[in-house]
């Protein structure tokens, strides 16, 4: 950002891997990584807000083990999700990312933790139990839960500032064949100038990544553009040179530390 006194490394911590070797975007038409479009002071404040919830009373202690590898305070600050915003978290599952978003938007903001009907009851209902426990005793009143189909999103929500879809788009596209439909639905929920933050596990190009639970970033970018989005920025914050793209994201050798790409896509203002 013009006028910033800090570089991206100073704001987010240095990235030892080279962009050429680490970038999940290798092979994408445009590999330029841009600095987030918020000022240094605002970026720092967003990080502080998200981090202030890390040890919140009632928060699952298991989250503390997740923060270092998912870097939610850095990613959310990079995207520019800030105090007072309205955000829908698509496929929120047990609510880990929804909670981080809640601390970013504050009590004047609004977070919708969306799951499709039946999703929370899979795996013996563990995600429903986790989400219920996270929200017990109204500890995060700015979070609203919504168990609705993707096709109903635009009927229920509109004029939102932002949306997130974290580590699930590969399954939406690969197994539900609904990638474009979901992105179009998200697009409809956003106000003009609103944006989508998309994070997923990078897959190798020109191969079937479905069984590995990965996706080629170039496929995602093409679908985003078909849905009416403009690719605004990309980040290597969650890049990992040691990830083996030939194995499933659930393989013990890479689980929790895959090479993940981050895209910020904007709904045009007119």
Short mmCIF file of C-alpha atoms in Angstrom, two decimals:
data_model
loop_
_atom_site.label_atom_id
_atom_site.label_comp_id
_atom_site.label_asym_id
_atom_site.label_seq_id
_atom_site.Cartn_x
_atom_site.Cartn_y
_atom_site.Cartn_z
CA UNK A 1 0.00 0.00 0.00
CA UNK A 2 1.34 3.41 -0.89
CA UNK A 3 2.61 5.27 2.13
CA UNK A 4 2.97 2.18 4.37
CA UNK A 5 5.98 2.38 6.65
CA UNK A 6 6.28 -1.40 6.99
CA UNK A 7 6.86 -4.11 4.45
CA UNK A 8 4.70 -7.25 4.24
CA UNK A 9 7.47 -9.22 5.96
CA UNK A 10 7.57 -6.74 8.84
CA UNK A 11 3.82 -6.92 9.25
CA UNK A 12 3.39 -10.64 8.88
CA UNK A 13 6.76 -12.16 9.70
CA UNK A 14 9.42 -13.11 7.18
CA UNK A 15 8.75 -15.86 4.66
CA UNK A 16 12.02 -17.80 4.27
CA UNK A 17 10.96 -19.69 1.17
CA UNK A 18 11.38 -18.04 -2.23
CA UNK A 19 8.26 -17.04 -4.12
CA UNK A 20 9.41 -19.11 -7.09
CA UNK A 21 9.73 -22.36 -5.15
CA UNK A 22 7.02 -21.90 -2.52
CA UNK A 23 4.17 -20.11 -4.21
CA UNK A 24 1.00 -22.19 -4.49
CA UNK A 25 0.23 -20.04 -7.54
CA UNK A 26 2.99 -21.50 -9.73
CA UNK A 27 1.46 -21.89 -13.15
CA UNK A 28 -1.30 -19.33 -12.60
CA UNK A 29 -1.62 -16.69 -15.32
CA UNK A 30 -0.59 -13.91 -12.93
CA UNK A 31 1.75 -14.79 -10.07
CA UNK A 32 2.11 -11.27 -8.65
CA UNK A 33 1.56 -11.17 -4.89
CA UNK A 34 0.23 -7.83 -3.71
CA UNK A 35 0.34 -6.27 -0.26
CA UNK A 36 -3.06 -6.05 1.41
CA UNK A 37 -4.98 -2.88 0.69
CA UNK A 38 -5.11 -1.66 4.29
CA UNK A 39 -2.67 0.64 6.03
CA UNK A 40 -0.02 -0.60 8.44
CA UNK A 41 -1.74 0.80 11.53
CA UNK A 42 -5.08 -0.74 10.58
CA UNK A 43 -3.42 -4.07 9.75
CA UNK A 44 -1.73 -4.11 13.14
CA UNK A 45 -5.02 -3.34 14.89
CA UNK A 46 -6.80 -6.20 13.14
CA UNK A 47 -4.06 -8.59 14.22
CA UNK A 48 -4.36 -7.38 17.81
CA UNK A 49 -8.13 -7.80 17.73
CA UNK A 50 -7.93 -11.40 16.48
CA UNK A 51 -5.14 -12.29 18.90
CA UNK A 52 -7.13 -10.84 21.79
CA UNK A 53 -9.49 -13.79 21.44
CA UNK A 54 -6.84 -16.50 21.46
CA UNK A 55 -7.14 -17.05 25.22
CA UNK A 56 -10.76 -16.01 25.60
CA UNK A 57 -12.65 -17.70 28.42
CA UNK A 58 -14.68 -20.59 27.05
CA UNK A 59 -12.63 -20.96 23.88
CA UNK A 60 -11.54 -24.54 23.14
CA UNK A 61 -7.96 -25.00 24.32
CA UNK A 62 -7.26 -27.08 21.21
CA UNK A 63 -7.39 -23.86 19.15
CA UNK A 64 -4.06 -22.82 20.66
CA UNK A 65 -2.35 -25.67 18.81
CA UNK A 66 -3.93 -24.60 15.53
CA UNK A 67 -3.12 -20.88 15.48
CA UNK A 68 0.62 -21.14 14.62
CA UNK A 69 0.02 -23.11 11.42
CA UNK A 70 -3.17 -21.34 10.30
CA UNK A 71 -2.07 -17.78 11.20
CA UNK A 72 -5.62 -16.41 11.36
CA UNK A 73 -4.57 -13.02 12.72
CA UNK A 74 -2.21 -12.51 9.79
CA UNK A 75 -4.56 -13.80 7.10
CA UNK A 76 -7.58 -11.83 8.31
CA UNK A 77 -5.48 -8.67 8.63
CA UNK A 78 -4.08 -9.18 5.13
CA UNK A 79 -7.62 -9.47 3.77
CA UNK A 80 -8.74 -6.34 5.59
CA UNK A 81 -11.65 -7.81 7.57
CA UNK A 82 -12.10 -5.29 10.34
CA UNK A 83 -14.24 -3.85 13.09
CA UNK A 84 -17.93 -3.46 12.27
CA UNK A 85 -17.96 -5.59 9.12
CA UNK A 86 -20.58 -8.22 8.23
CA UNK A 87 -19.04 -11.53 7.10
CA UNK A 88 -20.42 -14.94 6.13
CA UNK A 89 -18.17 -17.93 6.82
CA UNK A 90 -19.13 -20.60 4.28
CA UNK A 91 -18.78 -24.16 5.56
CA UNK A 92 -17.99 -22.98 9.08
CA UNK A 93 -17.98 -26.50 10.53
CA UNK A 94 -17.05 -26.31 14.22
CA UNK A 95 -16.51 -22.56 14.04
CA UNK A 96 -12.75 -22.13 14.32
CA UNK A 97 -12.55 -19.50 11.60
CA UNK A 98 -15.89 -17.97 12.53
CA UNK A 99 -14.55 -17.22 15.99
CA UNK A 100 -11.43 -15.55 14.63
CA UNK A 101 -13.62 -13.45 12.34
CA UNK A 102 -15.81 -12.53 15.31
CA UNK A 103 -12.85 -11.05 17.15
CA UNK A 104 -11.85 -9.13 14.01
CA UNK A 105 -15.27 -7.53 13.46
CA UNK A 106 -15.96 -6.94 17.14
CA UNK A 107 -19.29 -6.64 18.90
CA UNK A 108 -20.53 -4.09 16.36
CA UNK A 109 -19.91 -6.56 13.53
CA UNK A 110 -21.75 -9.66 12.38
CA UNK A 111 -20.49 -13.13 11.48
CA UNK A 112 -22.73 -15.78 9.93
CA UNK A 113 -21.43 -19.30 10.51
CA UNK A 114 -23.00 -21.17 7.59
CA UNK A 115 -23.21 -24.92 7.11
CA UNK A 116 -25.34 -26.87 4.66
CA UNK A 117 -28.14 -28.95 6.24
CA UNK A 118 -26.83 -32.18 7.72
CA UNK A 119 -23.17 -31.17 7.61
CA UNK A 120 -22.88 -30.69 11.34
CA UNK A 121 -24.32 -34.13 12.03
CA UNK A 122 -21.62 -35.99 10.12
CA UNK A 123 -18.81 -37.70 12.04
CA UNK A 124 -21.18 -38.52 14.90
CA UNK A 125 -22.09 -34.86 15.30
CA UNK A 126 -18.64 -33.78 16.48
CA UNK A 127 -18.76 -30.49 14.59
CA UNK A 128 -22.20 -29.62 15.95
CA UNK A 129 -20.99 -30.32 19.46
CA UNK A 130 -17.89 -28.20 18.84
CA UNK A 131 -19.88 -25.27 17.46
CA UNK A 132 -22.45 -25.43 20.25
CA UNK A 133 -19.70 -25.49 22.88
CA UNK A 134 -17.90 -22.57 21.23
CA UNK A 135 -21.04 -20.43 21.27
CA UNK A 136 -22.36 -21.54 24.66
CA UNK A 137 -23.51 -18.89 27.14
CA UNK A 138 -23.65 -16.28 24.35
CA UNK A 139 -19.89 -15.76 24.56
CA UNK A 140 -19.79 -14.60 20.92
CA UNK A 141 -23.07 -12.74 20.39
CA UNK A 142 -21.90 -11.37 17.03
CA UNK A 143 -22.03 -14.89 15.54
CA UNK A 144 -25.26 -16.16 14.00
CA UNK A 145 -25.50 -19.76 12.81
CA UNK A 146 -27.27 -20.66 9.57
CA UNK A 147 -27.87 -24.19 8.33
CA UNK A 148 -29.01 -23.47 4.79
CA UNK A 149 -28.29 -24.75 1.30
CA UNK A 150 -26.00 -22.76 -0.97
CA UNK A 151 -28.92 -22.00 -3.28
CA UNK A 152 -30.71 -20.22 -0.42
CA UNK A 153 -27.85 -17.90 0.53
CA UNK A 154 -28.96 -15.00 -1.66
CA UNK A 155 -32.52 -15.29 -0.35
CA UNK A 156 -31.37 -14.97 3.25
CA UNK A 157 -28.44 -12.55 3.06
CA UNK A 158 -27.41 -9.58 0.98
CA UNK A 159 -25.24 -6.50 1.14
CA UNK A 160 -22.58 -8.28 3.22
CA UNK A 161 -19.10 -6.78 3.41
CA UNK A 162 -17.19 -10.02 3.00
CA UNK A 163 -17.30 -13.80 2.82
CA UNK A 164 -14.81 -16.52 3.65
CA UNK A 165 -14.52 -20.12 2.46
CA UNK A 166 -11.63 -21.90 4.13
CA UNK A 167 -10.20 -25.30 3.15
CA UNK A 168 -13.48 -26.70 1.79
CA UNK A 169 -13.86 -25.35 -1.74
CA UNK A 170 -11.94 -28.32 -3.16
CA UNK A 171 -14.68 -30.68 -1.94
CA UNK A 172 -17.48 -28.38 -3.12
CA UNK A 173 -15.95 -28.45 -6.60
CA UNK A 174 -14.52 -31.97 -6.77
CA UNK A 175 -17.28 -33.99 -5.09
CA UNK A 176 -20.42 -31.83 -5.22
CA UNK A 177 -19.71 -30.38 -8.67
CA UNK A 178 -21.04 -27.11 -7.27
CA UNK A 179 -18.00 -24.84 -7.35
CA UNK A 180 -19.41 -22.26 -9.76
CA UNK A 181 -22.87 -22.41 -8.16
CA UNK A 182 -21.45 -21.70 -4.71
CA UNK A 183 -19.27 -18.83 -5.90
CA UNK A 184 -22.24 -17.28 -7.71
CA UNK A 185 -24.32 -17.60 -4.54
CA UNK A 186 -21.61 -15.95 -2.47
CA UNK A 187 -21.30 -13.20 -5.07
CA UNK A 188 -25.02 -12.49 -4.66
CA UNK A 189 -24.73 -12.06 -0.90
CA UNK A 190 -22.07 -9.35 -1.14
CA UNK A 191 -22.51 -5.64 -1.54
CA UNK A 192 -20.77 -4.04 -4.54
CA UNK A 193 -17.11 -3.76 -3.60
CA UNK A 194 -17.45 -6.61 -1.10
CA UNK A 195 -14.96 -9.44 -1.25
CA UNK A 196 -14.37 -13.15 -0.78
CA UNK A 197 -11.39 -14.57 1.11
CA UNK A 198 -10.71 -18.08 -0.21
CA UNK A 199 -8.12 -20.44 1.25
CA UNK A 200 -7.46 -23.99 0.10
CA UNK A 201 -4.92 -26.78 -0.28
CA UNK A 202 -2.88 -26.37 -3.45
CA UNK A 203 -2.98 -29.24 -5.93
CA UNK A 204 -0.75 -29.89 -8.89
CA UNK A 205 -2.01 -28.64 -12.28
CA UNK A 206 -3.30 -30.97 -14.97
CA UNK A 207 -4.23 -33.82 -12.66
CA UNK A 208 -7.23 -35.15 -10.74
CA UNK A 209 -6.73 -33.81 -7.22
CA UNK A 210 -10.10 -34.91 -5.85
CA UNK A 211 -8.94 -37.94 -3.86
CA UNK A 212 -6.09 -35.87 -2.42
CA UNK A 213 -8.57 -33.18 -1.26
CA UNK A 214 -6.66 -30.50 -3.15
CA UNK A 215 -7.34 -28.16 -6.05
CA UNK A 216 -5.28 -26.32 -8.64
CA UNK A 217 -5.42 -22.55 -7.85
CA UNK A 218 -5.80 -21.81 -11.57
CA UNK A 219 -9.11 -23.71 -11.59
CA UNK A 220 -10.33 -21.68 -8.62
CA UNK A 221 -9.37 -18.39 -10.24
CA UNK A 222 -11.16 -19.33 -13.47
CA UNK A 223 -14.34 -20.18 -11.54
CA UNK A 224 -14.13 -16.96 -9.54
CA UNK A 225 -13.98 -14.94 -12.72
CA UNK A 226 -16.89 -16.89 -14.24
CA UNK A 227 -18.89 -16.09 -11.10
CA UNK A 228 -18.31 -12.37 -11.62
CA UNK A 229 -15.42 -11.75 -9.24
CA UNK A 230 -12.21 -9.88 -9.96
CA UNK A 231 -9.02 -11.41 -8.53
CA UNK A 232 -7.71 -8.54 -6.43
CA UNK A 233 -4.84 -10.03 -4.45
CA UNK A 234 -3.00 -13.26 -3.70
CA UNK A 235 -0.87 -14.18 -0.71
CA UNK A 236 1.80 -16.77 0.11
CA UNK A 237 1.29 -16.45 3.87
CA UNK A 238 0.41 -20.16 4.15
CA UNK A 239 2.84 -21.43 1.53
CA UNK A 240 4.94 -24.48 2.43
CA UNK A 241 7.82 -25.71 0.26
CA UNK A 242 7.94 -29.12 1.95
CA UNK A 243 4.37 -30.09 1.08
CA UNK A 244 4.13 -33.22 -1.07
CA UNK A 245 1.29 -32.56 -3.53
CA UNK A 246 1.20 -36.27 -4.40
CA UNK A 247 -0.34 -37.22 -1.07
CA UNK A 248 -3.69 -36.51 0.57
CA UNK A 249 -3.99 -33.52 2.88
CA UNK A 250 -4.89 -36.06 5.58
CA UNK A 251 -1.58 -37.91 5.23
CA UNK A 252 0.34 -37.67 8.50
CA UNK A 253 3.38 -36.29 6.72
CA UNK A 254 1.58 -33.10 5.65
CA UNK A 255 -1.62 -32.85 7.68
CA UNK A 256 -2.07 -29.34 9.03
CA UNK A 257 0.92 -28.05 7.07
CA UNK A 258 -0.04 -28.24 3.42
CA UNK A 259 0.87 -25.65 0.83
CA UNK A 260 -2.23 -23.43 0.96
CA UNK A 261 -3.12 -20.61 -1.39
CA UNK A 262 -5.02 -17.47 -0.41
CA UNK A 263 -7.08 -15.40 -2.83
CA UNK A 264 -8.97 -12.16 -2.26
CA UNK A 265 -11.65 -11.75 -4.94
CA UNK A 266 -13.81 -8.64 -5.19
CA UNK A 267 -17.35 -8.11 -6.45
CA UNK A 268 -17.09 -5.15 -8.81
CA UNK A 269 -18.60 -1.91 -7.54
CA UNK A 270 -20.55 -1.42 -10.77
#
